PDB file of N, CA and C in Angstrom:
ATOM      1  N   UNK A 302     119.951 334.902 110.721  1.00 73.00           N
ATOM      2  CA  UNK A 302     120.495 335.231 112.018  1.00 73.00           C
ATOM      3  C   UNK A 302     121.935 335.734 111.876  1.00 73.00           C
ATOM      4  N   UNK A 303     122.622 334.975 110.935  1.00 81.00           N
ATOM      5  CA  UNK A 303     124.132 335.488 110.934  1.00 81.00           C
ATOM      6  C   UNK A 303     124.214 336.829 109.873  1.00 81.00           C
ATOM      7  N   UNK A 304     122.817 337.193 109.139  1.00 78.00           N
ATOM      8  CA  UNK A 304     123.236 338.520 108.561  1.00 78.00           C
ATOM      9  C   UNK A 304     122.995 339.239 109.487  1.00 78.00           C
ATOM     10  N   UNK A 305     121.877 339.093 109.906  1.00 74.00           N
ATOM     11  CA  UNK A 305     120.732 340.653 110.914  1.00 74.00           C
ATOM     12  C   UNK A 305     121.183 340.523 112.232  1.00 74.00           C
ATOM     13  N   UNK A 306     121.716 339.699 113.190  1.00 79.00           N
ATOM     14  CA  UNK A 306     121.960 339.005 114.251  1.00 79.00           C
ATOM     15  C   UNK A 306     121.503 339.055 115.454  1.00 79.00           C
ATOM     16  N   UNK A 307     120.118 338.630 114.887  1.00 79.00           N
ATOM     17  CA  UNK A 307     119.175 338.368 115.428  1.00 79.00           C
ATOM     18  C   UNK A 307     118.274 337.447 114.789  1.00 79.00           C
ATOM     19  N   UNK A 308     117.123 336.859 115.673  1.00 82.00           N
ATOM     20  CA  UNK A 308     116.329 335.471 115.547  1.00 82.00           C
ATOM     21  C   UNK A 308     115.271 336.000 116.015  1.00 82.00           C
ATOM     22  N   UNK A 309     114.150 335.801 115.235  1.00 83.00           N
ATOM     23  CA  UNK A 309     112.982 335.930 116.216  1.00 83.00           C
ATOM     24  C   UNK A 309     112.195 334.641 115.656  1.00 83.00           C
ATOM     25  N   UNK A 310     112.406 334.274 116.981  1.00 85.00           N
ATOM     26  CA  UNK A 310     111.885 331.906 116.290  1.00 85.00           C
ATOM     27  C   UNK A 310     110.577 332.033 116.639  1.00 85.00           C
ATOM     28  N   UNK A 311     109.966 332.867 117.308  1.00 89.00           N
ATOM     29  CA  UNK A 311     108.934 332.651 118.033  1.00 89.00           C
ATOM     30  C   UNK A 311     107.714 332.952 116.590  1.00 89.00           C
ATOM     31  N   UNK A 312     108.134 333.880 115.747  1.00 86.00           N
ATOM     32  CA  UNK A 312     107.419 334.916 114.545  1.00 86.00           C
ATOM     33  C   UNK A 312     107.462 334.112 113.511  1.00 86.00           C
ATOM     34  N   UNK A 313     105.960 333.636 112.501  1.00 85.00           N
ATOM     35  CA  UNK A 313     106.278 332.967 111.836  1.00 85.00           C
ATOM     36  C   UNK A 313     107.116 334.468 110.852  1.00 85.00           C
ATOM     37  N   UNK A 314     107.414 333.471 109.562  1.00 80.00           N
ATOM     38  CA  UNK A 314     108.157 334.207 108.123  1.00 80.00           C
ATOM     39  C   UNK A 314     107.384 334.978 107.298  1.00 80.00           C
ATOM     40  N   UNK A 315     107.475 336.387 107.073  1.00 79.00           N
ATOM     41  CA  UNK A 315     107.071 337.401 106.225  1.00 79.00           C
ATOM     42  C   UNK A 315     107.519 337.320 105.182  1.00 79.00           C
ATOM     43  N   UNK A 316     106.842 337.449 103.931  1.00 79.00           N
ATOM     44  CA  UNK A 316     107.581 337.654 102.597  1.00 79.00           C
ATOM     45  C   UNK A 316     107.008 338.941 102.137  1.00 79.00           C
ATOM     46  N   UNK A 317     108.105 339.999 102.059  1.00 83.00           N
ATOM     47  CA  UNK A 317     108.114 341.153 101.974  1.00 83.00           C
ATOM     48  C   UNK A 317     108.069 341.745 100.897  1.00 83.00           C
ATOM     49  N   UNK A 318     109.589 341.659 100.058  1.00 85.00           N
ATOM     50  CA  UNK A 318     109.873 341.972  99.244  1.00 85.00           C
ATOM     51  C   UNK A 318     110.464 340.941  98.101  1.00 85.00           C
ATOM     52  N   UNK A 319     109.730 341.130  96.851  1.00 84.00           N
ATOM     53  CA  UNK A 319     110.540 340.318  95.507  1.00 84.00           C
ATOM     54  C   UNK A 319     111.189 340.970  94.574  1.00 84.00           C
ATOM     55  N   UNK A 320     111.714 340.244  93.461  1.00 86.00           N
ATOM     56  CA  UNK A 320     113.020 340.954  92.766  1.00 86.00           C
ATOM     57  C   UNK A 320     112.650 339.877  91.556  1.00 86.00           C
ATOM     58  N   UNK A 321     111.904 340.389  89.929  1.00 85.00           N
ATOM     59  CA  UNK A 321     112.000 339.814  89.112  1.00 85.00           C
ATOM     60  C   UNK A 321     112.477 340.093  88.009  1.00 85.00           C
ATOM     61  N   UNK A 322     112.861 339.613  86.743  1.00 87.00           N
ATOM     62  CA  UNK A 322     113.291 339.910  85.876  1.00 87.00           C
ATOM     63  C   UNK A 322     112.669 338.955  84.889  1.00 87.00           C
ATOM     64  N   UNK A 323     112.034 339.364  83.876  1.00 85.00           N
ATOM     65  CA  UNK A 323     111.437 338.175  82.674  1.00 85.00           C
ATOM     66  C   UNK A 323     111.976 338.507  81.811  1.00 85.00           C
ATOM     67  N   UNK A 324     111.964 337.671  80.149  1.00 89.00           N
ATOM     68  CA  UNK A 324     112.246 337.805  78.789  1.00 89.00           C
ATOM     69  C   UNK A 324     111.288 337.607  78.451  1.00 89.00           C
ATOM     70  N   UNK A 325     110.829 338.362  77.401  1.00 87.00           N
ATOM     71  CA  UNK A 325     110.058 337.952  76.099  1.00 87.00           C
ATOM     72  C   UNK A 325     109.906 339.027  75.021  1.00 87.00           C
ATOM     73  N   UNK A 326     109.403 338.673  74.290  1.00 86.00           N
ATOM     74  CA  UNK A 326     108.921 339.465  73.093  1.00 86.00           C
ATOM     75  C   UNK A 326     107.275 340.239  73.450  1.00 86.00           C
ATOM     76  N   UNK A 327     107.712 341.485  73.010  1.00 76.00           N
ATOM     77  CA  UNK A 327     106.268 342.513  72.880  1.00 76.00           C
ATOM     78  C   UNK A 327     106.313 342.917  71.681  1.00 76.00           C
ATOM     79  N   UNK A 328     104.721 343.432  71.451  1.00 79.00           N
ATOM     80  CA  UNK A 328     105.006 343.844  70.362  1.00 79.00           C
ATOM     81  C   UNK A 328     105.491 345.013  70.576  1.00 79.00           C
ATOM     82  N   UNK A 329     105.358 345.471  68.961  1.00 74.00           N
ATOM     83  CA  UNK A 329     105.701 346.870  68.255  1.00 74.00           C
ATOM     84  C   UNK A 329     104.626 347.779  69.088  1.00 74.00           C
ATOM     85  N   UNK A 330     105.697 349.199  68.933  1.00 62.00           N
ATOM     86  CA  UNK A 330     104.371 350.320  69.594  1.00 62.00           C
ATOM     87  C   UNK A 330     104.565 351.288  68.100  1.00 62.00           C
ATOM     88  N   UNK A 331     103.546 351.513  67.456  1.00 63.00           N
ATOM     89  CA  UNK A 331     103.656 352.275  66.498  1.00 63.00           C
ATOM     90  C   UNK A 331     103.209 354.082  67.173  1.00 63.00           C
ATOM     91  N   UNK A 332     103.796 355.210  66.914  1.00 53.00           N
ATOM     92  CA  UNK A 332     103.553 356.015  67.660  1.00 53.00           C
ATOM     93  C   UNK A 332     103.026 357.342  66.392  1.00 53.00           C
ATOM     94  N   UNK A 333     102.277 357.885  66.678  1.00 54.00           N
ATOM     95  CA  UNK A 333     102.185 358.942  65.973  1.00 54.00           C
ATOM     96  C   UNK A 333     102.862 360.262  66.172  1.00 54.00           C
ATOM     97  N   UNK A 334     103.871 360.113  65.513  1.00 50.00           N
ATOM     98  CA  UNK A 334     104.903 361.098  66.328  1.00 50.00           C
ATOM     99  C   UNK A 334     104.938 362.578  65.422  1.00 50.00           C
ATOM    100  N   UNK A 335     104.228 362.648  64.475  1.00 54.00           N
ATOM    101  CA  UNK A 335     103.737 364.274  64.328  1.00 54.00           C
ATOM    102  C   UNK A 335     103.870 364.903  65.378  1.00 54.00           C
ATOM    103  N   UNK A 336     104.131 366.297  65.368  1.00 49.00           N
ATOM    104  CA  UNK A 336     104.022 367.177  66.680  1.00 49.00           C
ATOM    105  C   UNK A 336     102.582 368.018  66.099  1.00 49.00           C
ATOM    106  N   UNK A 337     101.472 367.405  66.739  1.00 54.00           N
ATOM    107  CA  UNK A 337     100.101 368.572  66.389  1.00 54.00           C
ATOM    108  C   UNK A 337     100.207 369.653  67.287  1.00 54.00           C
ATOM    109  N   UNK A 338      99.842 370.815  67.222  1.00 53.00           N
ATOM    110  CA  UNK A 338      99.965 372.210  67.234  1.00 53.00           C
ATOM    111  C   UNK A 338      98.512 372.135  68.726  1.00 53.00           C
ATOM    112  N   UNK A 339      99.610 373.097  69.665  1.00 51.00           N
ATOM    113  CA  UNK A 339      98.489 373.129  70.804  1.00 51.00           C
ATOM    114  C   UNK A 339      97.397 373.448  70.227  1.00 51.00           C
ATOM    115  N   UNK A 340      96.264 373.509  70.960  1.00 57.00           N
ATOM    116  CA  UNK A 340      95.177 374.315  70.250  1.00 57.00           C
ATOM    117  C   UNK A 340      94.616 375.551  71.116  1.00 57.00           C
ATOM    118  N   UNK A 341      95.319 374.927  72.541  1.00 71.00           N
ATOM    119  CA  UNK A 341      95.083 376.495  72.961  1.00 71.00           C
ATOM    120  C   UNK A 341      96.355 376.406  74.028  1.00 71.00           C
ATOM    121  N   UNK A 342      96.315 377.348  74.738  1.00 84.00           N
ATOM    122  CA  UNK A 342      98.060 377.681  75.629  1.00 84.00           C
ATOM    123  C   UNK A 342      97.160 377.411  77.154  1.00 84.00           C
ATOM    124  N   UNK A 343      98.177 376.561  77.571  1.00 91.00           N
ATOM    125  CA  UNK A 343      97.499 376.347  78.662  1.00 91.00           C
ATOM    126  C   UNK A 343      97.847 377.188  79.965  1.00 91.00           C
ATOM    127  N   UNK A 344      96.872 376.957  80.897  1.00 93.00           N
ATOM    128  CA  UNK A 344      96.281 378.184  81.778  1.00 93.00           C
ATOM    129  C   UNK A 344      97.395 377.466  82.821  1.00 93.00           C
ATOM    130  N   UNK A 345      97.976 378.218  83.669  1.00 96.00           N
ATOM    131  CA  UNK A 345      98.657 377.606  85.069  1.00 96.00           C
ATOM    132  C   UNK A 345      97.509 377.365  86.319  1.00 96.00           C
ATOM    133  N   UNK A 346      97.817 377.175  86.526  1.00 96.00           N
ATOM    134  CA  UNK A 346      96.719 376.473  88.063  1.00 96.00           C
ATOM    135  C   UNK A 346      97.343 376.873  89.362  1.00 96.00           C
ATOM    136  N   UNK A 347      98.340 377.730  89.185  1.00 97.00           N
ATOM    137  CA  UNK A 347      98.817 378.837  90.699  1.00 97.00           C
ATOM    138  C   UNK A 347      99.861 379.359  89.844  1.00 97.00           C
ATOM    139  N   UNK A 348     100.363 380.620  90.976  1.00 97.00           N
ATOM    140  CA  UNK A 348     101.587 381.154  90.776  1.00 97.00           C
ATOM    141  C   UNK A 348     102.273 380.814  92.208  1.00 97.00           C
ATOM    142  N   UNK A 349     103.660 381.156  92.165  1.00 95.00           N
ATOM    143  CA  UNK A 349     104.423 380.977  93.200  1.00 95.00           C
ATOM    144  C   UNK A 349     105.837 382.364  93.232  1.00 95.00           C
ATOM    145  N   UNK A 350     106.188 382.076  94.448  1.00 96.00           N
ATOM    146  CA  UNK A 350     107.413 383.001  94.433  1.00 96.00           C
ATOM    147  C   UNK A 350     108.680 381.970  94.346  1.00 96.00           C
ATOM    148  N   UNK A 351     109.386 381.945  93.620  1.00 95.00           N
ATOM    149  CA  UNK A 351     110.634 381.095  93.500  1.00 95.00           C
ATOM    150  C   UNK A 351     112.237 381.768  93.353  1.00 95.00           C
ATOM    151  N   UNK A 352     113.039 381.470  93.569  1.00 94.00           N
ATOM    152  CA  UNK A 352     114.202 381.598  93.032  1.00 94.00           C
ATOM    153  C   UNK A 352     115.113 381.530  92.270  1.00 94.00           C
ATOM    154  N   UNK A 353     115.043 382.497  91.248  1.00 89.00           N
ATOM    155  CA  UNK A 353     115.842 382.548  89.812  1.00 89.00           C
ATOM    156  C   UNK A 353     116.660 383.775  89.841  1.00 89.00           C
ATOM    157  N   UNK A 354     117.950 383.537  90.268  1.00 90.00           N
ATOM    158  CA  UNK A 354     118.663 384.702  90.388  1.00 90.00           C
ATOM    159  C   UNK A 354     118.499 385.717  91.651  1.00 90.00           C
ATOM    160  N   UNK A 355     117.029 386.193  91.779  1.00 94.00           N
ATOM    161  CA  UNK A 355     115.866 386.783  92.696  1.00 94.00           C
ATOM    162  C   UNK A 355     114.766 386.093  92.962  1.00 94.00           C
ATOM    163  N   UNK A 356     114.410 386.615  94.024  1.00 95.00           N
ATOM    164  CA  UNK A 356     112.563 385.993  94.030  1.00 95.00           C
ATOM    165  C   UNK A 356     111.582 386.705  93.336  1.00 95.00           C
ATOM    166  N   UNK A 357     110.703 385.803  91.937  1.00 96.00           N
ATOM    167  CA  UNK A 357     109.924 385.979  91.167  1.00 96.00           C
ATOM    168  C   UNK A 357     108.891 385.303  91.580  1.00 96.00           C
ATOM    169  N   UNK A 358     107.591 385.809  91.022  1.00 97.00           N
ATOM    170  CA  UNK A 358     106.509 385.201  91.234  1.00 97.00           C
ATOM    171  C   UNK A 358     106.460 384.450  89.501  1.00 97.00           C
ATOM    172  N   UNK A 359     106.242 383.052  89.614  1.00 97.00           N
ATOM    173  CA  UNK A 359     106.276 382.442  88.849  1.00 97.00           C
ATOM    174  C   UNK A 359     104.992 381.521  88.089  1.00 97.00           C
ATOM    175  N   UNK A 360     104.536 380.926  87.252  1.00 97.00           N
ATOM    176  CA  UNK A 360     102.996 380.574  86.907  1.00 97.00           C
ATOM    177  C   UNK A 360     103.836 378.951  87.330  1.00 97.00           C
ATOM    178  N   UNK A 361     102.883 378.337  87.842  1.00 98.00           N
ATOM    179  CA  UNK A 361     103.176 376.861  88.134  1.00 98.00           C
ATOM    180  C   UNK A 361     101.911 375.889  87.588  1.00 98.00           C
ATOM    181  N   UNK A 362     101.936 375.205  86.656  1.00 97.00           N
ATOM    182  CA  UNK A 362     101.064 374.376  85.775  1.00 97.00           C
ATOM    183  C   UNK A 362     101.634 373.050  86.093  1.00 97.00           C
ATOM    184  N   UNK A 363     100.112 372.135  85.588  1.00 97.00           N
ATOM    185  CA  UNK A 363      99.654 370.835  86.799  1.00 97.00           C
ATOM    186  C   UNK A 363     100.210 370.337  84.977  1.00 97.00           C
ATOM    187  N   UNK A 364     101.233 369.034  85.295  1.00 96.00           N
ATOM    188  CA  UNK A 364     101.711 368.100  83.952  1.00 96.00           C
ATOM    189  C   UNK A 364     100.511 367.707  83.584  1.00 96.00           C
ATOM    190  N   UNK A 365      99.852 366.973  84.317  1.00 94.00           N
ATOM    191  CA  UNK A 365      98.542 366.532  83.331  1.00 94.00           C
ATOM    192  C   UNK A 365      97.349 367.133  83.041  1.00 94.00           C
ATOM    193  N   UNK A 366      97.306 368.346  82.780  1.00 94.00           N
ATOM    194  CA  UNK A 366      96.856 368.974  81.786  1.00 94.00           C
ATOM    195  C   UNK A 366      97.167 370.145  80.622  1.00 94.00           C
ATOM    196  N   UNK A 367      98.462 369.480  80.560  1.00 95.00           N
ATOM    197  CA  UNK A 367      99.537 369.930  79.253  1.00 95.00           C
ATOM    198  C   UNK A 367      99.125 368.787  78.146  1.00 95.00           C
ATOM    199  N   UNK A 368      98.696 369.274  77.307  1.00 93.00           N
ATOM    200  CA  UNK A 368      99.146 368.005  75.794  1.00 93.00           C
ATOM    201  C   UNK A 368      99.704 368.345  75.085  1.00 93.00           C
ATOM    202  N   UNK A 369     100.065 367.708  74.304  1.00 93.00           N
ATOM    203  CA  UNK A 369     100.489 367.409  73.049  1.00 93.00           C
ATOM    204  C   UNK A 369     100.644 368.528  72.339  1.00 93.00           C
ATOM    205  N   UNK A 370     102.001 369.276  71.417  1.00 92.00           N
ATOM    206  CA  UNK A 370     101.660 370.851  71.119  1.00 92.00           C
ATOM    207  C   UNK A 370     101.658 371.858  71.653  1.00 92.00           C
ATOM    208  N   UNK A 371     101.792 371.579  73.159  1.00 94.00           N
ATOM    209  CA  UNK A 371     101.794 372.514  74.064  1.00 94.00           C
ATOM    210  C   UNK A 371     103.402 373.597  74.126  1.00 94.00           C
ATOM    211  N   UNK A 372     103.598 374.803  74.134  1.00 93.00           N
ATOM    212  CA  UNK A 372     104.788 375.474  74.058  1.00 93.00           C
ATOM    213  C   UNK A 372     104.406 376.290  75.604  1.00 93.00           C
ATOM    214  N   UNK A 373     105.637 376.190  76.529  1.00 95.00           N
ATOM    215  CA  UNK A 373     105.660 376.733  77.219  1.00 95.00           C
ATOM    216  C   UNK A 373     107.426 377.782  77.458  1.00 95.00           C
ATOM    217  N   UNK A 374     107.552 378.962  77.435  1.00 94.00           N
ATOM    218  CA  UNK A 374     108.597 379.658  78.102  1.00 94.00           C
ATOM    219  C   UNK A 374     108.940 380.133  79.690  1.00 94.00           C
ATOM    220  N   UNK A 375     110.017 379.402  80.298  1.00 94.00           N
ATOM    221  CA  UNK A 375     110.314 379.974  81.176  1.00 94.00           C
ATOM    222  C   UNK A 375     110.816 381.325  81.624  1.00 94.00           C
ATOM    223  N   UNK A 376     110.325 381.405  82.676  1.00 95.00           N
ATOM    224  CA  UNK A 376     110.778 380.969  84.171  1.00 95.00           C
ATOM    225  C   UNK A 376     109.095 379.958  85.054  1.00 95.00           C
ATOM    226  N   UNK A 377     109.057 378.991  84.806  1.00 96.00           N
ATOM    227  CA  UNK A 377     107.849 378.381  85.448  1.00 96.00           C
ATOM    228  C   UNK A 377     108.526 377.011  86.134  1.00 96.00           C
ATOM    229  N   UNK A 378     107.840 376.660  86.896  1.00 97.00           N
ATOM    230  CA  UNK A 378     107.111 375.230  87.413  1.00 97.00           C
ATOM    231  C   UNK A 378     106.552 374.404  86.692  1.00 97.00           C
ATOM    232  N   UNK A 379     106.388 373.149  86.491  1.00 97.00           N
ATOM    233  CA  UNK A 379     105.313 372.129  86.232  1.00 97.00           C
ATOM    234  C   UNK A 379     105.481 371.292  87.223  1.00 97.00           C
ATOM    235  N   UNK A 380     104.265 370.345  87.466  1.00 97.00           N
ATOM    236  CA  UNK A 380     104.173 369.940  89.043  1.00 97.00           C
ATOM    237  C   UNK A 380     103.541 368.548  88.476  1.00 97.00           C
ATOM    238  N   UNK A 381     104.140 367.728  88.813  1.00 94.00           N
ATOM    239  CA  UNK A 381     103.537 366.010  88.472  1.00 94.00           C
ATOM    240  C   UNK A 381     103.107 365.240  89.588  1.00 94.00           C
ATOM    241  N   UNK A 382     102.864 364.260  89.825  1.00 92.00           N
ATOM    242  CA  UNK A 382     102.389 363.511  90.808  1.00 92.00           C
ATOM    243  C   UNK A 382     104.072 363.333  91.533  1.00 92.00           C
ATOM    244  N   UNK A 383     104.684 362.653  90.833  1.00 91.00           N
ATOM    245  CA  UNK A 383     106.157 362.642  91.399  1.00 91.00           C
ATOM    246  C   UNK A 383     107.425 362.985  91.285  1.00 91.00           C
ATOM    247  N   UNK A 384     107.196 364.203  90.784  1.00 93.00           N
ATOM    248  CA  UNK A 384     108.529 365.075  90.095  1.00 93.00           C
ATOM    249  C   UNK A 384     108.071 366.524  89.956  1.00 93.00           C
ATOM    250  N   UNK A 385     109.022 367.497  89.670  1.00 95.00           N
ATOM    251  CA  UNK A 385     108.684 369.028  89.644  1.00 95.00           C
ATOM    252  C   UNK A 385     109.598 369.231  89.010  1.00 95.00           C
ATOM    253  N   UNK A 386     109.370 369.755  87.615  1.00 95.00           N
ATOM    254  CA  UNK A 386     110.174 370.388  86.560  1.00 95.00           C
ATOM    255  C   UNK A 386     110.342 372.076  86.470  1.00 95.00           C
ATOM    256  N   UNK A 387     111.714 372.415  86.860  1.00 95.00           N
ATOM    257  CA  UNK A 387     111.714 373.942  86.918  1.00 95.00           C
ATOM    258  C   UNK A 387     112.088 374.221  85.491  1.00 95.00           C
ATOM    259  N   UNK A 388     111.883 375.261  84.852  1.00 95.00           N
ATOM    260  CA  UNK A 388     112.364 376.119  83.598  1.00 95.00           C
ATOM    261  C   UNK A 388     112.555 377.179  83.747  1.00 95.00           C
ATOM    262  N   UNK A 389     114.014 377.687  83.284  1.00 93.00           N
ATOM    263  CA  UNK A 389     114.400 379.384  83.977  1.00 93.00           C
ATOM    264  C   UNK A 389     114.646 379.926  82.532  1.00 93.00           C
ATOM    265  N   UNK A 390     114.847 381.193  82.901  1.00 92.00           N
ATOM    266  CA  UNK A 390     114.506 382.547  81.744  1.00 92.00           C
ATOM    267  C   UNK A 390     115.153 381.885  80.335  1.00 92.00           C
ATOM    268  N   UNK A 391     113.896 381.869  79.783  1.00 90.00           N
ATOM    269  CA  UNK A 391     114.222 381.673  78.393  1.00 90.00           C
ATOM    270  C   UNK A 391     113.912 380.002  78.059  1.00 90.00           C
ATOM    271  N   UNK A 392     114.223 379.331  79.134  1.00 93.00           N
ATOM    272  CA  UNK A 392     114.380 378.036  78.641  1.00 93.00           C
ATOM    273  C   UNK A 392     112.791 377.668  77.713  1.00 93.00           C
ATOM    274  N   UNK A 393     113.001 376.679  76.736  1.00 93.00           N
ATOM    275  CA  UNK A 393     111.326 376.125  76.087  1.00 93.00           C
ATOM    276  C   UNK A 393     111.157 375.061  76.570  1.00 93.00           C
ATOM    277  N   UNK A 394     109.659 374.675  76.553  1.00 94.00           N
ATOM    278  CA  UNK A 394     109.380 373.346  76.925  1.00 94.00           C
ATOM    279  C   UNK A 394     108.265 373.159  75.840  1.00 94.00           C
ATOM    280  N   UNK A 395     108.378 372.045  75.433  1.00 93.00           N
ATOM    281  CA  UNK A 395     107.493 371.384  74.428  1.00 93.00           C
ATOM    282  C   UNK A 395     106.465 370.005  74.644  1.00 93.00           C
ATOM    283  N   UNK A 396     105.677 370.138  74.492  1.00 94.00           N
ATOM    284  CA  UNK A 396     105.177 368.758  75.231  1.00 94.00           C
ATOM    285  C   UNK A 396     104.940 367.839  73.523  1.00 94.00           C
ATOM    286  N   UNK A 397     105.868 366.680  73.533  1.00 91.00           N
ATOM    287  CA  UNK A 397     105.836 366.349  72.344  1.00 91.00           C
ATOM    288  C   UNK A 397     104.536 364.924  72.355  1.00 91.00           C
ATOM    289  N   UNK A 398     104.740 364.474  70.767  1.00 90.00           N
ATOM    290  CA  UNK A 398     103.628 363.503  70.920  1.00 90.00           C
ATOM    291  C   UNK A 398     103.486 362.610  71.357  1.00 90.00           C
ATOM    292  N   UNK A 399     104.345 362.041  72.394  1.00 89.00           N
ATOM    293  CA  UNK A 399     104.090 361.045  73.214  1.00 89.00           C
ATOM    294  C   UNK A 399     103.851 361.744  75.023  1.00 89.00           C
ATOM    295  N   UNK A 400     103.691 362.724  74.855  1.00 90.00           N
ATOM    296  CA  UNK A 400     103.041 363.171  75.822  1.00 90.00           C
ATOM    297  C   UNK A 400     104.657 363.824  77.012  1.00 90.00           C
ATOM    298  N   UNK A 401     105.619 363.799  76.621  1.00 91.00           N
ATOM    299  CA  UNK A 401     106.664 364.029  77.319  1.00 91.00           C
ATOM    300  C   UNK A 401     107.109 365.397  76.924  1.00 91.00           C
ATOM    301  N   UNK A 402     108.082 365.800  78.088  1.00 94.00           N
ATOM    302  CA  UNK A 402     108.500 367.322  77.827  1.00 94.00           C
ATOM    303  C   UNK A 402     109.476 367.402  77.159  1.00 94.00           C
ATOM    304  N   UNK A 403     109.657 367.885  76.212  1.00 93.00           N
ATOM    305  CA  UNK A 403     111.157 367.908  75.145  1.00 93.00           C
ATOM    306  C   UNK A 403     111.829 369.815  75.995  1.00 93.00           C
ATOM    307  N   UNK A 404     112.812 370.017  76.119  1.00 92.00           N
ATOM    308  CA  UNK A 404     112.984 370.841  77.475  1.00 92.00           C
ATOM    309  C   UNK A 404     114.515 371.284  76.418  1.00 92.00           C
ATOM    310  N   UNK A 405     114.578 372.769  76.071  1.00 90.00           N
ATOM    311  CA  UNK A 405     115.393 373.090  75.710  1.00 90.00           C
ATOM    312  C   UNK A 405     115.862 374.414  76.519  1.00 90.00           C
ATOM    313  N   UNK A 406     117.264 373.911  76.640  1.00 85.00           N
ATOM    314  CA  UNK A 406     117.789 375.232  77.964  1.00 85.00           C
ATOM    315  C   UNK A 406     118.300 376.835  77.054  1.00 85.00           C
ATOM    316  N   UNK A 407     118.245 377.198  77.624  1.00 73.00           N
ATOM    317  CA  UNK A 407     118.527 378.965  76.916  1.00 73.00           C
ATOM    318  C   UNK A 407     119.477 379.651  77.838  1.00 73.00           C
TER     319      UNK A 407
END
């Protein structure tokens, strides 16, 4: 009452939100961190018009179906469930072996 300042006595108590923090030991993740060689270049799944300098029509490819090996050159899109990675002229993108974009600017 003295933070929110207000009472509602009548309502029982909601528990909403928690806040944890643990210790322990995990194991080891051993990773195979070779970079294997795409095996084929992957296809975009739309184009778009975007803004790089001008408006270009650009190839926009879905993250999860990039693997491992994958080389991509900008100017593109990649589109994730919760993020959107732009790459402009020249920049590389690499999809390394843990499945992440290694992203070098130009």
């Amino acid at each position: 009452e003295d933070l929110y300042t207000y009472a509602l006595r009548d309502q029982e108590v909601v528990f909403v939100n928690a806040r944890i923090a643990a210790i322990g030991e995990v194991p080891a993740i051993t990773c195979n961190t070779s970079q294997p060689a795409g095996t084929s270049h992957p296809m975009p799944r739309s184009a778009r018009y975007a803004f790089f300098g001008e408006w270009r029509e650009v190839p926009v490819y879905a993250f999860d179906a990039l693997s491992p090996g994958h080389r991509l050159t900008g100017p593109l899109i990649i589109e994730a469930e919760t993020t959107t990675v732009i790459a402009g002229d020249g920049d590389e993108i690499t999809v390394n072996a843990l499945g992440w974009l290694d992203i070098r600017r130009c």
